[in-house]
């Protein structure tokens, strides 16, 4: 497995692979890898000859009061995990390599980024779309795999690829959960045992919502209340519970078609997100 730190070396590696008629699958991450990330690696492997994992904690997608400085890192552990999944190359640039001078060109998505996490994390998605563009230009992939765990991010990146004509196929892979139902996340490391236990109410509330809809509930407010009450009872501090159209990400007044129920909740200082896509009717 190759470990590459510079953009020029990364481009040379990918160019050589493409000249050899190999297709390249890309898995962008911020490291501290877990089975959720590795499921994306497996998915990329199914669709491409060469798999590149990027590990870069991108400062431009963190707000001033967010967890950039304490974001968990374990580069050696990440390399080991990638080796066990036959990753071909890790691209792990420094911040200076990615942002050698003040960046004044940015990629902005204007609609899907406005609500959900976009409301509580202003500037976050501009950081994401811009860094993913830079990673695309460094790694030159044919396909890129993102997780449904970050549903809004996946929707925005798909739209970016479509609108800006990137010659890249985006694949979105399902959410991987711990056996107790908590969606895997690098940030789960921040949770105390007690917070972890209480945070299980996120997935439980999504499951209850799914059941209620399967039993005929069609009022989004009722579903919103159900989720809110369950999470509040666990002591979670709700950032948002949103019930939106899965394509437009705008709120729905009636449960019909493909809907996305997305939540963001704080347990202590740790902000967790989770979601469920439900086909109604
Ligand atoms: P991150 O390192 O948190 O930026 O995540 C990198 C990629 O892994 C993103 O596309 C995430 O959506 C995806 N990912 C993170 N957690 C999970 C999970 N539990 N299941 C599936 N994909 C995930």
PDB file of C-alpha atoms and ligand atoms in Angstrom:
ATOM      1  CA  UNK A   1       0.000   0.000   0.000  1.00  0.00           C
ATOM      2  CA  UNK A   2       1.365   3.383  -1.007  1.00  0.00           C
ATOM      3  CA  UNK A   3       1.179   6.360   1.314  1.00  0.00           C
ATOM      4  CA  UNK A   4       1.192   9.612  -0.577  1.00  0.00           C
ATOM      5  CA  UNK A   5       1.410  13.074   0.951  1.00  0.00           C
ATOM      6  CA  UNK A   6       1.694  15.465  -1.969  1.00  0.00           C
ATOM      7  CA  UNK A   7      -0.791  16.420  -4.668  1.00  0.00           C
ATOM      8  CA  UNK A   8       1.784  16.107  -7.462  1.00  0.00           C
ATOM      9  CA  UNK A   9       2.739  12.575  -6.402  1.00  0.00           C
ATOM     10  CA  UNK A  10      -0.929  11.667  -6.061  1.00  0.00           C
ATOM     11  CA  UNK A  11      -1.716  12.970  -9.546  1.00  0.00           C
ATOM     12  CA  UNK A  12       1.281  11.097 -10.995  1.00  0.00           C
ATOM     13  CA  UNK A  13       0.172   7.847  -9.321  1.00  0.00           C
ATOM     14  CA  UNK A  14      -3.416   8.169 -10.560  1.00  0.00           C
ATOM     15  CA  UNK A  15      -2.332   9.212 -14.053  1.00  0.00           C
ATOM     16  CA  UNK A  16      -0.137   6.099 -14.273  1.00  0.00           C
ATOM     17  CA  UNK A  17      -3.041   3.902 -13.151  1.00  0.00           C
ATOM     18  CA  UNK A  18      -5.358   5.447 -15.713  1.00  0.00           C
ATOM     19  CA  UNK A  19      -2.746   5.001 -18.468  1.00  0.00           C
ATOM     20  CA  UNK A  20      -2.618   1.323 -17.484  1.00  0.00           C
ATOM     21  CA  UNK A  21      -6.412   1.224 -18.030  1.00  0.00           C
ATOM     22  CA  UNK A  22      -7.164   0.823 -14.340  1.00  0.00           C
ATOM     23  CA  UNK A  23     -10.272   2.451 -12.928  1.00  0.00           C
ATOM     24  CA  UNK A  24      -9.896   4.371  -9.671  1.00  0.00           C
ATOM     25  CA  UNK A  25     -12.321   4.357  -6.755  1.00  0.00           C
ATOM     26  CA  UNK A  26     -11.996   7.101  -4.154  1.00  0.00           C
ATOM     27  CA  UNK A  27     -13.080   7.063  -0.509  1.00  0.00           C
ATOM     28  CA  UNK A  28     -12.651  10.500   1.090  1.00  0.00           C
ATOM     29  CA  UNK A  29     -12.442  10.432   4.917  1.00  0.00           C
ATOM     30  CA  UNK A  30     -11.198  12.426   7.860  1.00  0.00           C
ATOM     31  CA  UNK A  31      -9.516   9.326   9.293  1.00  0.00           C
ATOM     32  CA  UNK A  32      -9.962   7.585  12.648  1.00  0.00           C
ATOM     33  CA  UNK A  33     -11.403   4.839  10.503  1.00  0.00           C
ATOM     34  CA  UNK A  34     -14.140   2.431  11.551  1.00  0.00           C
ATOM     35  CA  UNK A  35     -16.251  -0.224   9.856  1.00  0.00           C
ATOM     36  CA  UNK A  36     -18.460   2.469   8.299  1.00  0.00           C
ATOM     37  CA  UNK A  37     -15.467   3.851   6.396  1.00  0.00           C
ATOM     38  CA  UNK A  38     -14.277   0.346   5.553  1.00  0.00           C
ATOM     39  CA  UNK A  39     -17.668  -0.539   4.076  1.00  0.00           C
ATOM     40  CA  UNK A  40     -17.069   2.314   1.622  1.00  0.00           C
ATOM     41  CA  UNK A  41     -13.671   0.819   0.796  1.00  0.00           C
ATOM     42  CA  UNK A  42     -15.333  -2.536   0.082  1.00  0.00           C
ATOM     43  CA  UNK A  43     -17.921  -0.816  -2.090  1.00  0.00           C
ATOM     44  CA  UNK A  44     -15.201   1.036  -4.027  1.00  0.00           C
ATOM     45  CA  UNK A  45     -13.377  -2.260  -4.526  1.00  0.00           C
ATOM     46  CA  UNK A  46     -16.516  -3.735  -6.126  1.00  0.00           C
ATOM     47  CA  UNK A  47     -16.619  -0.921  -8.667  1.00  0.00           C
ATOM     48  CA  UNK A  48     -12.973  -0.063  -9.395  1.00  0.00           C
ATOM     49  CA  UNK A  49      -9.570  -1.688  -9.939  1.00  0.00           C
ATOM     50  CA  UNK A  50      -7.663   0.654  -7.624  1.00  0.00           C
ATOM     51  CA  UNK A  51      -8.929   1.989  -4.304  1.00  0.00           C
ATOM     52  CA  UNK A  52      -7.590   5.234  -2.847  1.00  0.00           C
ATOM     53  CA  UNK A  53      -8.561   6.366   0.661  1.00  0.00           C
ATOM     54  CA  UNK A  54      -7.966   9.986   1.546  1.00  0.00           C
ATOM     55  CA  UNK A  55      -7.313  10.934   5.156  1.00  0.00           C
ATOM     56  CA  UNK A  56      -7.539  14.658   5.733  1.00  0.00           C
ATOM     57  CA  UNK A  57      -9.135  16.533   8.603  1.00  0.00           C
ATOM     58  CA  UNK A  58     -10.308  19.480   6.567  1.00  0.00           C
ATOM     59  CA  UNK A  59     -10.174  22.724   8.567  1.00  0.00           C
ATOM     60  CA  UNK A  60     -12.435  24.637   6.186  1.00  0.00           C
ATOM     61  CA  UNK A  61     -15.470  22.525   7.026  1.00  0.00           C
ATOM     62  CA  UNK A  62     -15.229  23.191  10.774  1.00  0.00           C
ATOM     63  CA  UNK A  63     -16.825  26.243  12.373  1.00  0.00           C
ATOM     64  CA  UNK A  64     -14.839  28.407  14.837  1.00  0.00           C
ATOM     65  CA  UNK A  65     -16.384  26.727  17.912  1.00  0.00           C
ATOM     66  CA  UNK A  66     -16.317  23.178  16.583  1.00  0.00           C
ATOM     67  CA  UNK A  67     -14.031  20.233  17.339  1.00  0.00           C
ATOM     68  CA  UNK A  68     -11.236  20.697  14.746  1.00  0.00           C
ATOM     69  CA  UNK A  69      -8.475  20.730  17.375  1.00  0.00           C
ATOM     70  CA  UNK A  70      -9.663  17.696  19.259  1.00  0.00           C
ATOM     71  CA  UNK A  71     -10.893  15.676  16.263  1.00  0.00           C
ATOM     72  CA  UNK A  72      -9.634  12.089  16.900  1.00  0.00           C
ATOM     73  CA  UNK A  73      -6.643  10.947  14.854  1.00  0.00           C
ATOM     74  CA  UNK A  74      -4.813   7.622  14.558  1.00  0.00           C
ATOM     75  CA  UNK A  75      -2.846   7.548  11.333  1.00  0.00           C
ATOM     76  CA  UNK A  76      -1.012   4.291  12.105  1.00  0.00           C
ATOM     77  CA  UNK A  77      -4.218   2.504  13.041  1.00  0.00           C
ATOM     78  CA  UNK A  78      -5.888   3.859   9.890  1.00  0.00           C
ATOM     79  CA  UNK A  79      -3.031   2.541   7.712  1.00  0.00           C
ATOM     80  CA  UNK A  80      -3.321  -0.859   9.341  1.00  0.00           C
ATOM     81  CA  UNK A  81      -7.087  -0.999   8.747  1.00  0.00           C
ATOM     82  CA  UNK A  82      -6.645   0.049   5.118  1.00  0.00           C
ATOM     83  CA  UNK A  83      -4.059  -2.677   4.619  1.00  0.00           C
ATOM     84  CA  UNK A  84      -6.467  -5.308   5.917  1.00  0.00           C
ATOM     85  CA  UNK A  85      -8.965  -4.172   3.252  1.00  0.00           C
ATOM     86  CA  UNK A  86      -6.393  -4.138   0.426  1.00  0.00           C
ATOM     87  CA  UNK A  87      -6.455  -0.396  -0.142  1.00  0.00           C
ATOM     88  CA  UNK A  88      -3.962   0.482  -2.877  1.00  0.00           C
ATOM     89  CA  UNK A  89      -3.040   3.982  -1.756  1.00  0.00           C
ATOM     90  CA  UNK A  90      -3.692   6.420   1.066  1.00  0.00           C
ATOM     91  CA  UNK A  91      -3.596  10.103   0.242  1.00  0.00           C
ATOM     92  CA  UNK A  92      -2.818  11.983   3.451  1.00  0.00           C
ATOM     93  CA  UNK A  93      -1.796  15.558   2.661  1.00  0.00           C
ATOM     94  CA  UNK A  94      -0.925  18.185   5.278  1.00  0.00           C
ATOM     95  CA  UNK A  95      -3.061  21.279   5.692  1.00  0.00           C
ATOM     96  CA  UNK A  96      -0.267  23.326   4.064  1.00  0.00           C
ATOM     97  CA  UNK A  97      -0.238  20.991   1.071  1.00  0.00           C
ATOM     98  CA  UNK A  98      -3.993  21.409   0.580  1.00  0.00           C
ATOM     99  CA  UNK A  99      -4.140  25.108   1.466  1.00  0.00           C
ATOM    100  CA  UNK A 100      -0.711  26.578   0.614  1.00  0.00           C
ATOM    101  CA  UNK A 101      -2.086  30.112   0.630  1.00  0.00           C
ATOM    102  CA  UNK A 102      -5.307  31.885   1.521  1.00  0.00           C
ATOM    103  CA  UNK A 103      -7.927  30.230  -0.651  1.00  0.00           C
ATOM    104  CA  UNK A 104     -10.226  32.648  -2.455  1.00  0.00           C
ATOM    105  CA  UNK A 105     -11.974  30.262  -4.864  1.00  0.00           C
ATOM    106  CA  UNK A 106     -14.702  28.083  -3.391  1.00  0.00           C
ATOM    107  CA  UNK A 107     -17.359  25.668  -4.569  1.00  0.00           C
ATOM    108  CA  UNK A 108     -20.826  26.529  -3.284  1.00  0.00           C
ATOM    109  CA  UNK A 109     -24.062  24.608  -3.497  1.00  0.00           C
ATOM    110  CA  UNK A 110     -26.977  26.994  -3.182  1.00  0.00           C
ATOM    111  CA  UNK A 111     -30.054  25.005  -2.228  1.00  0.00           C
ATOM    112  CA  UNK A 112     -29.542  21.600  -0.663  1.00  0.00           C
ATOM    113  CA  UNK A 113     -26.969  23.121   1.723  1.00  0.00           C
ATOM    114  CA  UNK A 114     -29.332  25.605   3.295  1.00  0.00           C
ATOM    115  CA  UNK A 115     -31.301  23.560   5.806  1.00  0.00           C
ATOM    116  CA  UNK A 116     -30.555  20.631   8.172  1.00  0.00           C
ATOM    117  CA  UNK A 117     -26.827  20.739   9.047  1.00  0.00           C
ATOM    118  CA  UNK A 118     -26.376  23.797   6.814  1.00  0.00           C
ATOM    119  CA  UNK A 119     -28.456  25.876   9.246  1.00  0.00           C
ATOM    120  CA  UNK A 120     -26.519  24.916  12.347  1.00  0.00           C
ATOM    121  CA  UNK A 121     -23.100  24.728  10.680  1.00  0.00           C
ATOM    122  CA  UNK A 122     -22.823  27.776   8.402  1.00  0.00           C
ATOM    123  CA  UNK A 123     -19.983  27.395   5.887  1.00  0.00           C
ATOM    124  CA  UNK A 124     -19.652  23.664   6.562  1.00  0.00           C
ATOM    125  CA  UNK A 125     -20.836  22.483   3.169  1.00  0.00           C
ATOM    126  CA  UNK A 126     -18.786  25.087   1.316  1.00  0.00           C
ATOM    127  CA  UNK A 127     -15.779  23.517   3.023  1.00  0.00           C
ATOM    128  CA  UNK A 128     -16.923  20.035   2.068  1.00  0.00           C
ATOM    129  CA  UNK A 129     -17.689  20.730  -1.598  1.00  0.00           C
ATOM    130  CA  UNK A 130     -14.446  22.662  -1.981  1.00  0.00           C
ATOM    131  CA  UNK A 131     -12.219  20.060  -0.364  1.00  0.00           C
ATOM    132  CA  UNK A 132     -13.870  17.195  -2.233  1.00  0.00           C
ATOM    133  CA  UNK A 133     -13.253  19.089  -5.479  1.00  0.00           C
ATOM    134  CA  UNK A 134      -9.596  19.437  -4.499  1.00  0.00           C
ATOM    135  CA  UNK A 135      -9.399  15.741  -3.596  1.00  0.00           C
ATOM    136  CA  UNK A 136     -10.982  14.846  -6.945  1.00  0.00           C
ATOM    137  CA  UNK A 137      -8.357  16.949  -8.723  1.00  0.00           C
ATOM    138  CA  UNK A 138      -5.569  15.291  -6.750  1.00  0.00           C
ATOM    139  CA  UNK A 139      -6.776  11.686  -7.032  1.00  0.00           C
ATOM    140  CA  UNK A 140      -8.484  11.733 -10.459  1.00  0.00           C
ATOM    141  CA  UNK A 141     -11.037   9.015  -9.604  1.00  0.00           C
ATOM    142  CA  UNK A 142     -13.603   7.337 -11.853  1.00  0.00           C
ATOM    143  CA  UNK A 143     -15.916   6.690  -8.936  1.00  0.00           C
ATOM    144  CA  UNK A 144     -16.247   8.158  -5.462  1.00  0.00           C
ATOM    145  CA  UNK A 145     -18.018   6.509  -2.537  1.00  0.00           C
ATOM    146  CA  UNK A 146     -19.758   8.432   0.249  1.00  0.00           C
ATOM    147  CA  UNK A 147     -21.854   7.255   3.189  1.00  0.00           C
ATOM    148  CA  UNK A 148     -25.600   7.641   3.645  1.00  0.00           C
ATOM    149  CA  UNK A 149     -24.733   8.417   7.283  1.00  0.00           C
ATOM    150  CA  UNK A 150     -24.091  11.978   6.029  1.00  0.00           C
ATOM    151  CA  UNK A 151     -27.217  12.050   3.878  1.00  0.00           C
ATOM    152  CA  UNK A 152     -27.179  15.783   3.165  1.00  0.00           C
ATOM    153  CA  UNK A 153     -23.478  15.722   2.288  1.00  0.00           C
ATOM    154  CA  UNK A 154     -24.043  12.817  -0.122  1.00  0.00           C
ATOM    155  CA  UNK A 155     -26.948  14.648  -1.801  1.00  0.00           C
ATOM    156  CA  UNK A 156     -24.920  17.857  -2.166  1.00  0.00           C
ATOM    157  CA  UNK A 157     -21.881  16.055  -3.582  1.00  0.00           C
ATOM    158  CA  UNK A 158     -24.031  14.167  -6.086  1.00  0.00           C
ATOM    159  CA  UNK A 159     -25.511  17.483  -7.206  1.00  0.00           C
ATOM    160  CA  UNK A 160     -22.046  19.052  -7.405  1.00  0.00           C
ATOM    161  CA  UNK A 161     -20.795  16.247  -9.643  1.00  0.00           C
ATOM    162  CA  UNK A 162     -23.866  16.629 -11.859  1.00  0.00           C
ATOM    163  CA  UNK A 163     -23.897  20.425 -12.034  1.00  0.00           C
ATOM    164  CA  UNK A 164     -20.141  20.841 -12.564  1.00  0.00           C
ATOM    165  CA  UNK A 165     -19.702  17.889 -14.960  1.00  0.00           C
ATOM    166  CA  UNK A 166     -17.131  15.981 -12.985  1.00  0.00           C
ATOM    167  CA  UNK A 167     -16.481  12.740 -14.947  1.00  0.00           C
ATOM    168  CA  UNK A 168     -17.022  10.763 -11.751  1.00  0.00           C
ATOM    169  CA  UNK A 169     -19.734   8.350 -10.680  1.00  0.00           C
ATOM    170  CA  UNK A 170     -20.924   8.884  -7.113  1.00  0.00           C
ATOM    171  CA  UNK A 171     -21.976   5.855  -5.112  1.00  0.00           C
ATOM    172  CA  UNK A 172     -23.733   6.202  -1.753  1.00  0.00           C
ATOM    173  CA  UNK A 173     -23.276   3.299   0.678  1.00  0.00           C
ATOM    174  CA  UNK A 174     -25.671   2.392   3.523  1.00  0.00           C
ATOM    175  CA  UNK A 175     -25.224   3.385   7.183  1.00  0.00           C
ATOM    176  CA  UNK A 176     -23.170   0.925   9.245  1.00  0.00           C
ATOM    177  CA  UNK A 177     -24.232   0.661  12.893  1.00  0.00           C
ATOM    178  CA  UNK A 178     -22.832  -0.804  16.063  1.00  0.00           C
ATOM    179  CA  UNK A 179     -24.631  -3.941  17.256  1.00  0.00           C
ATOM    180  CA  UNK A 180     -26.604  -1.730  19.668  1.00  0.00           C
ATOM    181  CA  UNK A 181     -27.876   0.418  16.793  1.00  0.00           C
ATOM    182  CA  UNK A 182     -25.718   3.552  17.178  1.00  0.00           C
ATOM    183  CA  UNK A 183     -24.501   4.720  13.769  1.00  0.00           C
ATOM    184  CA  UNK A 184     -20.714   4.389  13.637  1.00  0.00           C
ATOM    185  CA  UNK A 185     -18.905   7.707  13.723  1.00  0.00           C
ATOM    186  CA  UNK A 186     -15.382   8.825  14.584  1.00  0.00           C
ATOM    187  CA  UNK A 187     -17.050  11.194  17.068  1.00  0.00           C
ATOM    188  CA  UNK A 188     -18.559   8.279  19.074  1.00  0.00           C
ATOM    189  CA  UNK A 189     -15.155   8.163  20.778  1.00  0.00           C
ATOM    190  CA  UNK A 190     -16.101  11.384  22.612  1.00  0.00           C
ATOM    191  CA  UNK A 191     -19.133   9.748  24.279  1.00  0.00           C
ATOM    192  CA  UNK A 192     -18.986   8.535  27.884  1.00  0.00           C
ATOM    193  CA  UNK A 193     -20.573   5.116  28.477  1.00  0.00           C
ATOM    194  CA  UNK A 194     -23.644   6.835  29.852  1.00  0.00           C
ATOM    195  CA  UNK A 195     -23.927   9.188  26.858  1.00  0.00           C
ATOM    196  CA  UNK A 196     -23.444   6.259  24.485  1.00  0.00           C
ATOM    197  CA  UNK A 197     -26.272   4.372  26.192  1.00  0.00           C
ATOM    198  CA  UNK A 198     -28.577   7.399  26.068  1.00  0.00           C
ATOM    199  CA  UNK A 199     -27.732   8.131  22.427  1.00  0.00           C
ATOM    200  CA  UNK A 200     -29.276   4.802  21.415  1.00  0.00           C
ATOM    201  CA  UNK A 201     -32.601   6.618  21.589  1.00  0.00           C
ATOM    202  CA  UNK A 202     -31.702   8.262  18.252  1.00  0.00           C
ATOM    203  CA  UNK A 203     -31.872   5.037  16.287  1.00  0.00           C
ATOM    204  CA  UNK A 204     -34.731   3.714  18.439  1.00  0.00           C
ATOM    205  CA  UNK A 205     -36.782   6.824  17.678  1.00  0.00           C
ATOM    206  CA  UNK A 206     -36.095   6.484  13.948  1.00  0.00           C
ATOM    207  CA  UNK A 207     -37.240   2.857  14.129  1.00  0.00           C
ATOM    208  CA  UNK A 208     -40.419   3.891  15.977  1.00  0.00           C
ATOM    209  CA  UNK A 209     -41.060   6.512  13.302  1.00  0.00           C
ATOM    210  CA  UNK A 210     -40.661   3.893  10.573  1.00  0.00           C
ATOM    211  CA  UNK A 211     -43.141   1.620  12.373  1.00  0.00           C
ATOM    212  CA  UNK A 212     -45.680   4.426  12.793  1.00  0.00           C
ATOM    213  CA  UNK A 213     -45.447   5.269   9.085  1.00  0.00           C
ATOM    214  CA  UNK A 214     -45.754   1.581   8.148  1.00  0.00           C
ATOM    215  CA  UNK A 215     -48.901   1.534  10.302  1.00  0.00           C
ATOM    216  CA  UNK A 216     -50.410   4.360   8.280  1.00  0.00           C
ATOM    217  CA  UNK A 217     -49.310   7.582  10.011  1.00  0.00           C
ATOM    218  CA  UNK A 218     -49.072  10.341   7.386  1.00  0.00           C
ATOM    219  CA  UNK A 219     -48.745  13.490   9.472  1.00  0.00           C
ATOM    220  CA  UNK A 220     -45.108  14.689   9.646  1.00  0.00           C
ATOM    221  CA  UNK A 221     -45.845  16.652  12.845  1.00  0.00           C
ATOM    222  CA  UNK A 222     -46.879  13.467  14.645  1.00  0.00           C
ATOM    223  CA  UNK A 223     -43.657  11.759  13.554  1.00  0.00           C
ATOM    224  CA  UNK A 224     -41.650  14.835  14.542  1.00  0.00           C
ATOM    225  CA  UNK A 225     -43.234  14.784  18.026  1.00  0.00           C
ATOM    226  CA  UNK A 226     -42.630  11.082  18.456  1.00  0.00           C
ATOM    227  CA  UNK A 227     -38.915  11.402  17.679  1.00  0.00           C
ATOM    228  CA  UNK A 228     -38.451  14.607  19.650  1.00  0.00           C
ATOM    229  CA  UNK A 229     -40.080  13.161  22.771  1.00  0.00           C
ATOM    230  CA  UNK A 230     -38.010   9.968  22.705  1.00  0.00           C
ATOM    231  CA  UNK A 231     -34.730  11.818  22.236  1.00  0.00           C
ATOM    232  CA  UNK A 232     -35.572  14.509  24.796  1.00  0.00           C
ATOM    233  CA  UNK A 233     -36.476  11.776  27.322  1.00  0.00           C
ATOM    234  CA  UNK A 234     -32.949  10.376  26.927  1.00  0.00           C
ATOM    235  CA  UNK A 235     -31.462  13.757  27.821  1.00  0.00           C
ATOM    236  CA  UNK A 236     -30.312  14.503  24.268  1.00  0.00           C
ATOM    237  CA  UNK A 237     -30.129  18.166  23.333  1.00  0.00           C
ATOM    238  CA  UNK A 238     -31.795  18.298  19.911  1.00  0.00           C
ATOM    239  CA  UNK A 239     -30.179  20.421  17.213  1.00  0.00           C
ATOM    240  CA  UNK A 240     -32.815  19.425  14.669  1.00  0.00           C
ATOM    241  CA  UNK A 241     -35.314  16.760  13.743  1.00  0.00           C
ATOM    242  CA  UNK A 242     -36.338  17.300  10.126  1.00  0.00           C
ATOM    243  CA  UNK A 243     -38.688  15.404   7.863  1.00  0.00           C
ATOM    244  CA  UNK A 244     -37.889  16.319   4.279  1.00  0.00           C
ATOM    245  CA  UNK A 245     -38.272  15.170   0.699  1.00  0.00           C
ATOM    246  CA  UNK A 246     -35.261  12.936   0.028  1.00  0.00           C
ATOM    247  CA  UNK A 247     -34.489  14.636  -3.286  1.00  0.00           C
ATOM    248  CA  UNK A 248     -35.038  18.326  -2.561  1.00  0.00           C
ATOM    249  CA  UNK A 249     -34.310  18.159   1.204  1.00  0.00           C
ATOM    250  CA  UNK A 250     -37.162  20.607   1.768  1.00  0.00           C
ATOM    251  CA  UNK A 251     -39.778  20.065   4.491  1.00  0.00           C
ATOM    252  CA  UNK A 252     -42.872  18.076   3.615  1.00  0.00           C
ATOM    253  CA  UNK A 253     -46.391  18.840   4.793  1.00  0.00           C
ATOM    254  CA  UNK A 254     -47.551  15.303   4.097  1.00  0.00           C
ATOM    255  CA  UNK A 255     -45.722  11.991   4.220  1.00  0.00           C
ATOM    256  CA  UNK A 256     -45.656  10.788   0.644  1.00  0.00           C
ATOM    257  CA  UNK A 257     -42.989   9.545  -1.783  1.00  0.00           C
ATOM    258  CA  UNK A 258     -39.416   9.102  -0.602  1.00  0.00           C
ATOM    259  CA  UNK A 259     -38.818  10.982   2.615  1.00  0.00           C
ATOM    260  CA  UNK A 260     -35.698  11.530   4.677  1.00  0.00           C
ATOM    261  CA  UNK A 261     -35.939  11.800   8.436  1.00  0.00           C
ATOM    262  CA  UNK A 262     -32.721  13.425   9.602  1.00  0.00           C
ATOM    263  CA  UNK A 263     -31.677  14.240  13.149  1.00  0.00           C
ATOM    264  CA  UNK A 264     -28.771  15.953  14.877  1.00  0.00           C
ATOM    265  CA  UNK A 265     -28.491  15.659  18.638  1.00  0.00           C
ATOM    266  CA  UNK A 266     -25.955  16.689  21.260  1.00  0.00           C
ATOM    267  CA  UNK A 267     -25.068  14.357  24.109  1.00  0.00           C
ATOM    268  CA  UNK A 268     -22.834  16.477  26.266  1.00  0.00           C
ATOM    269  CA  UNK A 269     -20.559  18.287  23.796  1.00  0.00           C
ATOM    270  CA  UNK A 270     -20.805  15.565  21.163  1.00  0.00           C
ATOM    271  CA  UNK A 271     -23.010  16.216  18.172  1.00  0.00           C
ATOM    272  CA  UNK A 272     -24.334  13.061  16.526  1.00  0.00           C
ATOM    273  CA  UNK A 273     -26.265  12.783  13.266  1.00  0.00           C
ATOM    274  CA  UNK A 274     -28.390   9.949  11.952  1.00  0.00           C
ATOM    275  CA  UNK A 275     -31.162   9.448   9.431  1.00  0.00           C
ATOM    276  CA  UNK A 276     -33.602   7.119   7.811  1.00  0.00           C
ATOM    277  CA  UNK A 277     -34.975   7.079   4.269  1.00  0.00           C
ATOM    278  CA  UNK A 278     -38.531   5.831   4.032  1.00  0.00           C
ATOM    279  CA  UNK A 279     -40.559   5.078   0.922  1.00  0.00           C
ATOM    280  CA  UNK A 280     -44.109   6.057   1.816  1.00  0.00           C
ATOM    281  CA  UNK A 281     -47.074   4.511   0.034  1.00  0.00           C
TER     282      UNK A 281
HETATM  283  P1  LIG B   1     -15.820  11.184   7.855  1.00  0.00           P
HETATM  284  O1  LIG B   1     -14.486  10.561   8.108  1.00  0.00           O
HETATM  285  O2  LIG B   1     -16.690  11.267   9.051  1.00  0.00           O
HETATM  286  O3  LIG B   1     -15.714  12.479   7.099  1.00  0.00           O
HETATM  287  O4  LIG B   1     -16.582  10.193   6.867  1.00  0.00           O
HETATM  288  C1  LIG B   1     -16.013   9.802   5.654  1.00  0.00           C
HETATM  289  C2  LIG B   1     -17.044   9.043   4.857  1.00  0.00           C
HETATM  290  O5  LIG B   1     -17.478   7.901   5.597  1.00  0.00           O
HETATM  291  C3  LIG B   1     -18.310   9.870   4.565  1.00  0.00           C
HETATM  292  O6  LIG B   1     -18.740   9.603   3.237  1.00  0.00           O
HETATM  293  C4  LIG B   1     -19.293   9.353   5.585  1.00  0.00           C
HETATM  294  O7  LIG B   1     -20.637   9.489   5.190  1.00  0.00           O
HETATM  295  C5  LIG B   1     -18.896   7.888   5.660  1.00  0.00           C
HETATM  296  N1  LIG B   1     -19.335   7.285   6.909  1.00  0.00           N
HETATM  297  C6  LIG B   1     -19.084   7.737   8.161  1.00  0.00           C
HETATM  298  N2  LIG B   1     -19.727   6.979   9.071  1.00  0.00           N
HETATM  299  C7  LIG B   1     -20.395   6.030   8.385  1.00  0.00           C
HETATM  300  C8  LIG B   1     -21.257   4.946   8.756  1.00  0.00           C
HETATM  301  N3  LIG B   1     -21.564   4.696  10.020  1.00  0.00           N
HETATM  302  N4  LIG B   1     -21.770   4.176   7.772  1.00  0.00           N
HETATM  303  C9  LIG B   1     -21.469   4.435   6.457  1.00  0.00           C
HETATM  304  N5  LIG B   1     -20.677   5.436   6.053  1.00  0.00           N
HETATM  305  C10 LIG B   1     -20.146   6.226   6.993  1.00  0.00           C
END
